[in-house]
XYZ file of N, CA and C in Angstrom:
324
model
N 157.673 93.050 98.879
C 158.112 93.903 99.217
C 159.188 93.073 100.444
N 160.717 94.250 100.850
C 161.401 94.448 101.733
C 160.638 94.623 102.993
N 161.068 93.882 104.261
C 160.082 93.914 105.635
C 161.257 95.404 106.308
N 160.078 95.939 107.245
C 160.563 97.282 107.446
C 160.861 96.729 109.010
N 161.576 97.299 109.777
C 161.863 97.228 111.294
C 160.711 98.287 111.737
N 162.052 99.348 112.143
C 161.504 100.675 112.469
C 161.986 101.825 111.748
N 161.678 103.057 112.257
C 162.277 103.844 111.557
C 162.856 104.032 112.598
N 163.754 104.992 111.289
C 165.564 106.054 112.177
C 165.785 107.362 111.517
N 167.026 108.002 112.497
C 166.819 109.085 111.017
C 166.312 110.152 111.334
N 166.798 111.189 110.735
C 166.507 112.287 111.041
C 165.042 112.484 109.540
N 164.744 111.575 108.468
C 164.077 111.953 108.737
C 163.149 110.614 108.376
N 163.360 110.233 109.358
C 161.998 108.374 109.465
C 161.611 107.684 109.155
N 163.067 107.585 107.638
C 163.384 105.838 106.675
C 163.053 104.942 108.063
N 162.193 103.727 107.160
C 162.021 102.678 107.828
C 163.229 101.667 108.122
N 164.264 101.152 108.852
C 165.288 100.668 108.565
C 164.420 99.270 108.316
N 165.310 98.703 106.764
C 165.393 96.738 106.813
C 165.158 95.867 107.473
N 165.355 94.487 107.339
C 166.020 93.648 108.074
C 167.004 93.847 107.729
N 167.960 93.988 106.559
C 169.228 93.845 106.765
C 170.492 94.863 107.027
N 168.959 95.732 107.522
C 170.315 96.845 107.793
C 170.411 96.538 108.943
N 169.364 96.573 109.354
C 169.854 95.689 111.128
C 170.435 94.240 111.909
N 170.929 93.720 110.330
C 171.416 92.758 110.859
C 172.921 92.854 109.925
N 173.077 93.888 109.323
C 174.229 94.784 109.308
C 174.682 95.645 110.999
N 174.518 95.937 111.616
C 174.017 96.618 112.297
C 174.704 95.647 113.620
N 173.513 94.744 113.821
C 173.924 93.577 114.323
C 175.643 92.769 114.043
N 175.865 92.551 113.191
C 177.242 91.466 113.341
C 178.313 93.095 113.451
N 177.871 94.315 112.848
C 179.050 95.137 113.464
C 179.548 94.934 114.971
N 178.296 95.504 115.423
C 179.011 95.347 116.825
C 179.768 93.921 117.428
N 178.698 93.109 116.767
C 179.210 91.258 117.796
C 180.434 91.646 116.817
N 181.109 91.778 115.792
C 182.830 92.703 115.418
C 183.340 93.143 116.622
N 182.742 94.777 116.760
C 183.983 95.881 118.102
C 183.154 95.034 119.208
N 182.362 93.826 119.355
C 182.717 93.472 120.943
C 183.671 91.816 120.644
N 184.013 92.147 120.022
C 184.887 90.529 118.957
C 186.208 90.896 119.416
N 186.225 91.773 118.727
C 187.463 92.915 119.080
C 188.471 92.954 120.739
N 186.924 93.297 121.531
C 187.284 93.782 122.985
C 188.297 92.298 122.563
N 187.401 91.515 123.376
C 187.522 90.679 123.760
C 189.097 89.824 123.222
N 189.348 90.048 121.913
C 190.715 89.602 121.878
C 191.270 90.316 122.500
N 191.037 91.531 122.556
C 192.272 92.589 123.217
C 192.315 92.527 124.844
N 191.486 91.711 124.930
C 191.986 91.357 127.061
C 191.916 89.865 127.002
N 191.625 88.881 125.750
C 193.222 88.109 125.515
C 192.622 87.160 125.967
N 190.611 86.648 124.951
C 190.500 85.471 125.409
C 189.956 84.819 123.513
N 191.101 84.023 123.461
C 190.466 83.774 121.952
C 190.089 83.144 121.282
N 189.165 82.309 122.341
C 187.942 81.036 121.805
C 186.760 82.186 121.207
N 186.710 83.260 123.029
C 185.229 83.526 123.069
C 185.415 84.952 121.726
N 186.466 85.362 121.420
C 186.369 86.355 120.366
C 185.895 85.705 119.288
N 186.776 84.657 118.844
C 186.418 83.398 117.499
C 184.997 83.627 117.649
N 183.582 83.152 118.677
C 183.231 83.004 118.582
C 181.953 83.907 118.130
N 182.130 85.409 118.632
C 181.430 86.685 119.102
C 181.787 86.493 116.890
N 182.800 86.084 116.163
C 182.980 87.057 115.443
C 182.202 86.122 114.350
N 181.848 85.186 114.286
C 180.804 84.704 113.866
C 179.589 84.344 114.303
N 179.222 85.399 115.216
C 177.894 85.902 115.880
C 176.489 86.048 114.603
N 175.639 86.140 113.928
C 175.025 86.868 113.815
C 173.491 86.688 113.997
N 173.088 88.219 113.423
C 172.105 88.419 114.038
C 170.466 87.265 114.505
N 170.764 86.133 113.267
C 169.460 85.279 113.843
C 170.281 84.574 114.659
N 170.942 84.533 115.298
C 171.735 83.779 116.604
C 170.977 84.709 117.812
N 170.477 86.071 118.039
C 169.542 87.304 118.832
C 168.056 85.781 119.522
N 168.026 85.701 118.274
C 166.636 84.603 118.396
C 166.643 83.545 118.689
N 167.189 82.601 118.812
C 167.885 81.177 119.245
C 167.869 80.912 120.841
N 168.999 82.972 120.631
C 169.156 83.374 122.311
C 167.729 83.611 123.362
N 166.476 84.346 122.524
C 166.030 84.689 122.593
C 164.971 83.500 123.381
N 164.511 83.034 122.599
C 164.000 81.607 122.758
C 164.364 80.662 123.793
N 165.902 80.738 123.932
C 166.717 79.644 125.208
C 166.034 79.862 125.852
N 166.173 80.912 125.826
C 166.351 82.086 127.688
C 164.822 82.108 128.024
N 163.779 82.055 127.235
C 162.872 82.232 127.742
C 162.347 80.841 127.694
N 162.576 80.105 127.547
C 162.787 78.244 127.744
C 162.906 78.134 128.901
N 163.841 78.365 129.292
C 164.873 78.149 130.456
C 164.359 78.652 131.412
N 163.507 79.719 131.463
C 162.580 80.755 132.625
C 161.525 79.751 132.931
N 161.167 79.415 132.105
C 160.241 78.120 132.277
C 159.466 79.147 131.756
N 159.254 79.623 130.155
C 157.915 80.267 129.890
C 157.176 79.531 128.724
N 156.169 79.166 129.379
C 155.405 78.334 127.757
C 155.887 78.017 126.805
N 155.851 76.851 126.578
C 156.671 76.684 124.978
C 155.635 77.198 123.633
N 154.195 77.334 124.306
C 153.537 77.177 122.994
C 153.471 78.895 123.197
N 154.068 79.853 124.100
C 153.820 80.995 124.087
C 155.427 81.629 123.387
N 156.219 81.154 123.970
C 157.778 81.205 123.143
C 157.323 80.304 121.923
N 157.073 79.736 121.034
C 156.582 80.264 119.631
C 155.543 80.657 119.477
N 154.904 81.210 119.725
C 153.828 82.723 119.301
C 154.173 83.603 119.541
N 155.540 83.737 120.197
C 156.806 85.614 120.524
C 157.523 85.272 119.204
N 158.258 84.539 118.736
C 159.018 83.541 118.083
C 157.937 83.592 116.176
N 156.737 83.293 116.333
C 156.267 83.707 114.882
C 155.806 81.932 114.443
N 155.976 81.029 115.400
C 155.852 80.247 114.739
C 154.805 79.017 114.794
N 154.573 77.983 113.913
C 153.280 77.321 113.784
C 153.005 76.575 114.381
N 154.778 75.863 114.612
C 154.435 74.625 115.207
C 155.940 74.399 116.421
N 155.122 73.432 117.981
C 155.922 74.028 118.375
C 157.540 72.652 117.847
N 157.235 71.809 117.524
C 158.251 71.149 116.800
C 159.633 72.740 116.452
N 159.570 73.071 115.592
C 160.524 74.144 114.809
C 160.859 75.163 116.009
N 159.913 75.367 116.655
C 160.109 76.669 117.971
C 161.086 75.534 118.534
N 161.101 74.499 119.314
C 161.800 73.452 119.359
C 164.031 73.653 119.153
N 163.628 73.662 117.615
C 165.098 73.164 116.949
C 165.719 74.763 117.305
N 164.827 75.759 117.478
C 166.053 77.416 118.373
C 166.511 77.047 119.467
N 165.692 75.911 120.043
C 166.663 75.502 121.312
C 167.792 75.542 121.118
N 169.042 76.060 122.114
C 170.408 76.021 122.658
C 170.272 74.170 122.829
N 171.921 74.012 123.008
C 172.239 72.762 122.885
C 172.067 72.257 124.486
N 172.264 72.914 125.039
C 172.129 73.518 127.088
C 170.121 72.908 126.778
N 169.592 72.991 126.077
C 167.991 72.716 126.216
C 168.074 71.099 125.488
N 168.744 70.316 125.280
C 168.549 69.248 125.188
C 167.167 68.256 125.470
N 167.318 68.609 126.942
C 165.967 67.913 127.219
C 164.573 68.581 127.878
N 164.539 70.080 126.743
C 163.219 70.058 126.284
C 163.425 69.677 125.350
N 163.638 69.949 124.607
C 164.033 69.564 123.228
C 163.092 67.983 122.852
N 163.805 67.618 123.579
C 163.457 65.632 123.774
C 161.840 66.084 123.887
N 161.666 66.201 125.047
C 160.361 67.094 125.503
C 159.768 67.107 124.818
N 159.286 68.268 124.204
C 158.772 68.488 122.799
C 158.428 67.795 121.702
N 160.010 67.268 121.179
C 159.385 66.030 120.537
C 158.881 65.614 120.584
N 159.021 64.789 121.557
C 157.976 63.307 122.660
C 156.479 63.463 122.366
N 155.971 64.551 123.253
C 155.066 65.592 123.495
C 154.293 66.373 122.355
N 154.407 66.635 121.312
C 154.331 67.739 120.293
C 153.914 66.148 118.915
N 154.548 64.843 118.514
C 154.886 64.220 117.837
C 153.131 64.677 116.901
N 153.147 64.538 115.931
C 152.861 64.427 115.089
C 152.191 63.412 114.843
N 152.918 62.564 114.256
C 152.894 61.169 114.011
C 153.003 61.062 112.429
N 153.130 61.713 112.235
C 153.276 61.573 110.045
C 154.382 60.171 110.037
């Protein structure tokens, strides 16, 4: 079945994940246009290429940067392992990523 996110509209029909992703993509496009109009072409291009899943990565990095225990970040994202969660951390979190890999390696 298609996962449902939240009810919307007069009829209170559930919104699908795909519909939510489309809304986020439209918001990124609109923001990119505004940034482009203001003269910042590099950031405009970056926003244009952004996607809904990027928000998950940003949320994970924000939690980790805010010193939220990585196990809590893992649970918030619904991951089974810390190594999966560490993949979500943005490039500026390389130190945290390496520490996670070193301390939580399964030794396979």
